[in-house]
């Protein structure tokens, strides 16, 4: 997301710092405090110190509990600040951002023997967060991270993981995502919302589905209900998500304003299970049976349901217990048809080909009731052979029948530790799926979406930048080295005889935040490769065969931008962003 080029500000003005007395801090014990917030402000800016444990915060408005979340309030120093949207709390409860009302934070401090000053060395009243807290009518989202991508979607602030509920309608691509608005590590799962008209430039809209009595909000999907089958209106957006509380259950919400705001279905939860790992509903319209179909991950298999009205679901069948990789929990399924074949995407963590999380898929037939797989039970087909490609699902209602997908560009082995703080994680570039055949088998092809290709100049230049595309014409065995003046490098090697492509990021820059990060990833090429397309953007490298037969997605953190490309066995052309 191009937040490093654009200043995203809220349409308010003014800021004042508060002393502890003005905030009316009340210390009740060495683990408990209350904070009364002055009226007439849009935000409370809360200092975060990331190395500590989460504190538990309950927010009340006029004595009514309206919000609960966890946040690592600063003890010794402030790493960054996050906003508590006071205006939205007033609007949700009283219908106006400017409504009067007493907002109080009831804060339970986490203390443990292994948690530094929270172990009792520093009095709670002396914590750095109290003097650092500010009420404000703005929240400055100016980019402060050298690794924030230029042409990939990122959260404006906070943590992000799985893409959720994506759909296309009236020329706009809607992306929801697992968001923590109160810190840059996984916590407080909420659906953030971003929109784009070109799959390159994204605008953060708001957090739209938040924690409720059934739990935090895990992954799910959205559909455009063109024929009003659910009764919420023609063209309404109907969304299913996992409510993650004491159990994982499936809940529904709907939107009549094109996904900008949602109303939760009063009869939630809609689906339940006795199995703890029961999540990530994904829904499509099955034309042949004239029904909605839901695929849902349940531990190490997929449940398939059908419905006429998006409210009442019938269990149809189960798939997957004997197929593919089962080295981790199955998550984030998707189902679609391309060229007369049916495919199930299935994300798994751990169990990826190079450790951690990854995306596998299955090929077969689907009759609206049962998926019949044509792959050998012992075979695993991976959609991407990089280390940082996960939770990949498709946009509903994409134009021209296209299957357009987005991955989360990270890996659960180190996602919480990558060297950024204002935000964590990006999505990979949008990619269109198709099919190809190799040695009698059907595979998914993956190509950068046409909208992504249009973002680059049609004219090549000779200069490597930190946000560009490099096309390499290969002549048999080839080596492509991206390097900088400090000697940091990424080496991409193609073995024509073995039909294999590798990427070595062991010397790519900052790698010591995780022992699992320095790695060489390898991919079969399913035949010979003529042209490689390499997409470089600040902290990522994505490689595609121009014919779509392989993809490889990896993140990198060079201390200086790669400014030189050396090709042996081929010729490179560099295309800048327009």
PDB file of C-alpha atoms in Angstrom, residues 247-396:
ATOM      1  CA  UNK A 247     -15.167 -22.331  21.026  1.00  0.00           C
ATOM      2  CA  UNK A 248     -14.846 -21.601  17.305  1.00  0.00           C
ATOM      3  CA  UNK A 249     -18.282 -21.012  15.774  1.00  0.00           C
ATOM      4  CA  UNK A 250     -19.488 -19.537  12.484  1.00  0.00           C
ATOM      5  CA  UNK A 251     -21.329 -16.219  12.433  1.00  0.00           C
ATOM      6  CA  UNK A 252     -22.930 -14.058   9.760  1.00  0.00           C
ATOM      7  CA  UNK A 253     -23.148 -10.335   9.101  1.00  0.00           C
ATOM      8  CA  UNK A 254     -24.589  -8.370   6.191  1.00  0.00           C
ATOM      9  CA  UNK A 255     -24.059  -4.995   4.570  1.00  0.00           C
ATOM     10  CA  UNK A 256     -26.457  -2.872   2.518  1.00  0.00           C
ATOM     11  CA  UNK A 257     -23.901  -0.135   1.776  1.00  0.00           C
ATOM     12  CA  UNK A 258     -21.395  -2.126  -0.311  1.00  0.00           C
ATOM     13  CA  UNK A 259     -19.409  -3.459   2.620  1.00  0.00           C
ATOM     14  CA  UNK A 260     -18.665  -0.211   4.424  1.00  0.00           C
ATOM     15  CA  UNK A 261     -20.672  -1.139   7.524  1.00  0.00           C
ATOM     16  CA  UNK A 262     -22.116  -4.449   8.706  1.00  0.00           C
ATOM     17  CA  UNK A 263     -25.048  -5.623  10.799  1.00  0.00           C
ATOM     18  CA  UNK A 264     -24.480  -8.864  12.676  1.00  0.00           C
ATOM     19  CA  UNK A 265     -27.166 -11.525  12.243  1.00  0.00           C
ATOM     20  CA  UNK A 266     -29.214 -11.757  15.480  1.00  0.00           C
ATOM     21  CA  UNK A 267     -29.353 -15.574  15.343  1.00  0.00           C
ATOM     22  CA  UNK A 268     -25.558 -16.018  15.515  1.00  0.00           C
ATOM     23  CA  UNK A 269     -23.767 -18.373  15.746  1.00  0.00           C
ATOM     24  CA  UNK A 270     -25.130 -20.140  12.677  1.00  0.00           C
ATOM     25  CA  UNK A 271     -22.857 -23.221  12.671  1.00  0.00           C
ATOM     26  CA  UNK A 272     -21.136 -24.981  15.586  1.00  0.00           C
ATOM     27  CA  UNK A 273     -18.937 -28.042  16.104  1.00  0.00           C
ATOM     28  CA  UNK A 274     -17.542 -30.138  18.949  1.00  0.00           C
ATOM     29  CA  UNK A 275     -14.098 -30.003  17.277  1.00  0.00           C
ATOM     30  CA  UNK A 276     -11.923 -27.075  18.463  1.00  0.00           C
ATOM     31  CA  UNK A 277     -10.325 -26.309  15.062  1.00  0.00           C
ATOM     32  CA  UNK A 278     -13.458 -25.308  13.157  1.00  0.00           C
ATOM     33  CA  UNK A 279     -12.976 -22.176  11.094  1.00  0.00           C
ATOM     34  CA  UNK A 280     -12.617 -20.015   8.007  1.00  0.00           C
ATOM     35  CA  UNK A 281     -15.922 -20.411   6.080  1.00  0.00           C
ATOM     36  CA  UNK A 282     -15.703 -19.739   2.348  1.00  0.00           C
ATOM     37  CA  UNK A 283     -18.871 -19.445   0.225  1.00  0.00           C
ATOM     38  CA  UNK A 284     -19.581 -19.607  -3.512  1.00  0.00           C
ATOM     39  CA  UNK A 285     -22.703 -19.817  -5.662  1.00  0.00           C
ATOM     40  CA  UNK A 286     -22.920 -23.238  -7.375  1.00  0.00           C
ATOM     41  CA  UNK A 287     -24.757 -22.617 -10.594  1.00  0.00           C
ATOM     42  CA  UNK A 288     -25.600 -26.226 -11.478  1.00  0.00           C
ATOM     43  CA  UNK A 289     -27.350 -27.005  -8.181  1.00  0.00           C
ATOM     44  CA  UNK A 290     -28.660 -23.436  -7.769  1.00  0.00           C
ATOM     45  CA  UNK A 291     -27.386 -23.337  -4.200  1.00  0.00           C
ATOM     46  CA  UNK A 292     -24.808 -21.611  -2.104  1.00  0.00           C
ATOM     47  CA  UNK A 293     -21.912 -23.872  -1.119  1.00  0.00           C
ATOM     48  CA  UNK A 294     -19.691 -23.407   1.922  1.00  0.00           C
ATOM     49  CA  UNK A 295     -16.322 -25.054   2.495  1.00  0.00           C
ATOM     50  CA  UNK A 296     -15.087 -24.945   6.069  1.00  0.00           C
ATOM     51  CA  UNK A 297     -11.859 -26.220   7.626  1.00  0.00           C
ATOM     52  CA  UNK A 298     -12.323 -28.666  10.496  1.00  0.00           C
ATOM     53  CA  UNK A 299      -8.971 -29.790  11.921  1.00  0.00           C
ATOM     54  CA  UNK A 300      -7.511 -31.990   9.128  1.00  0.00           C
ATOM     55  CA  UNK A 301     -10.375 -32.069   6.639  1.00  0.00           C
ATOM     56  CA  UNK A 302     -12.938 -29.835   4.939  1.00  0.00           C
ATOM     57  CA  UNK A 303     -16.679 -29.873   5.566  1.00  0.00           C
ATOM     58  CA  UNK A 304     -18.957 -28.995   2.644  1.00  0.00           C
ATOM     59  CA  UNK A 305     -22.413 -27.450   3.255  1.00  0.00           C
ATOM     60  CA  UNK A 306     -25.174 -26.128   0.996  1.00  0.00           C
ATOM     61  CA  UNK A 307     -27.896 -23.514   1.434  1.00  0.00           C
ATOM     62  CA  UNK A 308     -30.686 -21.820  -0.512  1.00  0.00           C
ATOM     63  CA  UNK A 309     -30.849 -18.712   1.667  1.00  0.00           C
ATOM     64  CA  UNK A 310     -27.380 -18.239   3.219  1.00  0.00           C
ATOM     65  CA  UNK A 311     -28.928 -18.816   6.652  1.00  0.00           C
ATOM     66  CA  UNK A 312     -29.877 -22.497   6.876  1.00  0.00           C
ATOM     67  CA  UNK A 313     -27.097 -24.913   5.986  1.00  0.00           C
ATOM     68  CA  UNK A 314     -27.163 -28.628   5.159  1.00  0.00           C
ATOM     69  CA  UNK A 315     -24.080 -30.783   5.650  1.00  0.00           C
ATOM     70  CA  UNK A 316     -23.206 -32.441   2.324  1.00  0.00           C
ATOM     71  CA  UNK A 317     -19.859 -34.216   2.627  1.00  0.00           C
ATOM     72  CA  UNK A 318     -16.318 -34.177   3.914  1.00  0.00           C
ATOM     73  CA  UNK A 319     -13.033 -34.109   2.002  1.00  0.00           C
ATOM     74  CA  UNK A 320      -9.343 -34.408   2.632  1.00  0.00           C
ATOM     75  CA  UNK A 321      -8.457 -36.748   5.453  1.00  0.00           C
ATOM     76  CA  UNK A 322      -6.395 -38.991   3.146  1.00  0.00           C
ATOM     77  CA  UNK A 323      -5.159 -36.366   0.661  1.00  0.00           C
ATOM     78  CA  UNK A 324      -2.239 -33.941   0.564  1.00  0.00           C
ATOM     79  CA  UNK A 325      -0.130 -32.707   3.437  1.00  0.00           C
ATOM     80  CA  UNK A 326      -1.332 -33.176   7.015  1.00  0.00           C
ATOM     81  CA  UNK A 327       1.737 -31.904   8.841  1.00  0.00           C
ATOM     82  CA  UNK A 328      -0.299 -29.062  10.340  1.00  0.00           C
ATOM     83  CA  UNK A 329      -3.797 -27.707  10.869  1.00  0.00           C
ATOM     84  CA  UNK A 330      -5.896 -27.070   7.757  1.00  0.00           C
ATOM     85  CA  UNK A 331      -7.098 -23.485   7.372  1.00  0.00           C
ATOM     86  CA  UNK A 332      -8.580 -20.950   4.948  1.00  0.00           C
ATOM     87  CA  UNK A 333     -10.108 -23.198   2.232  1.00  0.00           C
ATOM     88  CA  UNK A 334     -11.497 -21.980  -1.095  1.00  0.00           C
ATOM     89  CA  UNK A 335     -13.292 -23.759  -3.948  1.00  0.00           C
ATOM     90  CA  UNK A 336     -13.735 -22.693  -7.584  1.00  0.00           C
ATOM     91  CA  UNK A 337     -13.984 -23.942 -11.179  1.00  0.00           C
ATOM     92  CA  UNK A 338     -11.557 -23.159 -14.006  1.00  0.00           C
ATOM     93  CA  UNK A 339     -11.783 -24.594 -17.517  1.00  0.00           C
ATOM     94  CA  UNK A 340     -14.145 -27.386 -16.476  1.00  0.00           C
ATOM     95  CA  UNK A 341     -11.997 -28.529 -13.544  1.00  0.00           C
ATOM     96  CA  UNK A 342     -12.724 -27.895  -9.861  1.00  0.00           C
ATOM     97  CA  UNK A 343     -10.057 -26.880  -7.392  1.00  0.00           C
ATOM     98  CA  UNK A 344      -9.864 -26.647  -3.623  1.00  0.00           C
ATOM     99  CA  UNK A 345      -7.265 -24.302  -2.170  1.00  0.00           C
ATOM    100  CA  UNK A 346      -6.176 -25.318   1.294  1.00  0.00           C
ATOM    101  CA  UNK A 347      -3.753 -23.462   3.545  1.00  0.00           C
ATOM    102  CA  UNK A 348      -1.759 -25.409   6.127  1.00  0.00           C
ATOM    103  CA  UNK A 349       0.303 -24.418   9.155  1.00  0.00           C
ATOM    104  CA  UNK A 350       2.847 -25.836   9.798  1.00  0.00           C
ATOM    105  CA  UNK A 351       3.757 -28.242   7.017  1.00  0.00           C
ATOM    106  CA  UNK A 352       4.911 -26.019   4.160  1.00  0.00           C
ATOM    107  CA  UNK A 353       7.638 -27.283   1.810  1.00  0.00           C
ATOM    108  CA  UNK A 354      10.280 -25.104   3.552  1.00  0.00           C
ATOM    109  CA  UNK A 355       8.796 -25.032   7.030  1.00  0.00           C
ATOM    110  CA  UNK A 356       5.897 -23.140   8.527  1.00  0.00           C
ATOM    111  CA  UNK A 357       2.840 -22.110   6.556  1.00  0.00           C
ATOM    112  CA  UNK A 358       1.982 -22.612   2.873  1.00  0.00           C
ATOM    113  CA  UNK A 359      -0.848 -23.131   0.342  1.00  0.00           C
ATOM    114  CA  UNK A 360      -1.651 -26.506  -1.214  1.00  0.00           C
ATOM    115  CA  UNK A 361      -4.437 -27.346  -3.665  1.00  0.00           C
ATOM    116  CA  UNK A 362      -6.420 -30.283  -5.016  1.00  0.00           C
ATOM    117  CA  UNK A 363      -7.789 -30.954  -8.509  1.00  0.00           C
ATOM    118  CA  UNK A 364     -11.007 -32.815  -9.255  1.00  0.00           C
ATOM    119  CA  UNK A 365     -14.740 -32.570  -9.814  1.00  0.00           C
ATOM    120  CA  UNK A 366     -17.555 -31.115  -7.728  1.00  0.00           C
ATOM    121  CA  UNK A 367     -21.263 -31.767  -8.207  1.00  0.00           C
ATOM    122  CA  UNK A 368     -22.601 -29.466  -5.513  1.00  0.00           C
ATOM    123  CA  UNK A 369     -22.502 -32.227  -2.915  1.00  0.00           C
ATOM    124  CA  UNK A 370     -19.133 -33.960  -3.043  1.00  0.00           C
ATOM    125  CA  UNK A 371     -15.623 -33.097  -4.210  1.00  0.00           C
ATOM    126  CA  UNK A 372     -13.921 -36.000  -6.025  1.00  0.00           C
ATOM    127  CA  UNK A 373     -10.161 -35.574  -6.189  1.00  0.00           C
ATOM    128  CA  UNK A 374      -8.251 -36.840  -9.227  1.00  0.00           C
ATOM    129  CA  UNK A 375      -4.801 -36.423  -7.653  1.00  0.00           C
ATOM    130  CA  UNK A 376      -2.923 -39.298  -6.098  1.00  0.00           C
ATOM    131  CA  UNK A 377      -3.590 -39.360  -2.351  1.00  0.00           C
ATOM    132  CA  UNK A 378       0.117 -39.085  -1.561  1.00  0.00           C
ATOM    133  CA  UNK A 379       0.703 -36.131  -3.895  1.00  0.00           C
ATOM    134  CA  UNK A 380       0.907 -32.553  -2.615  1.00  0.00           C
ATOM    135  CA  UNK A 381       0.541 -29.696  -5.088  1.00  0.00           C
ATOM    136  CA  UNK A 382       1.777 -26.330  -3.794  1.00  0.00           C
ATOM    137  CA  UNK A 383       0.434 -23.105  -5.254  1.00  0.00           C
ATOM    138  CA  UNK A 384       3.662 -21.238  -4.458  1.00  0.00           C
ATOM    139  CA  UNK A 385       7.136 -22.501  -3.589  1.00  0.00           C
ATOM    140  CA  UNK A 386       8.293 -19.511  -1.579  1.00  0.00           C
ATOM    141  CA  UNK A 387       8.451 -19.272   2.187  1.00  0.00           C
ATOM    142  CA  UNK A 388       6.010 -16.349   2.476  1.00  0.00           C
ATOM    143  CA  UNK A 389       2.738 -17.269   0.791  1.00  0.00           C
ATOM    144  CA  UNK A 390      -0.198 -18.157   3.031  1.00  0.00           C
ATOM    145  CA  UNK A 391      -3.952 -17.825   3.638  1.00  0.00           C
ATOM    146  CA  UNK A 392      -4.513 -17.405  -0.096  1.00  0.00           C
ATOM    147  CA  UNK A 393      -8.168 -17.007  -1.098  1.00  0.00           C
ATOM    148  CA  UNK A 394     -10.066 -15.470  -4.015  1.00  0.00           C
ATOM    149  CA  UNK A 395     -12.242 -12.411  -4.593  1.00  0.00           C
ATOM    150  CA  UNK A 396     -15.948 -13.141  -4.946  1.00  0.00           C
TER     151      UNK A 396
END
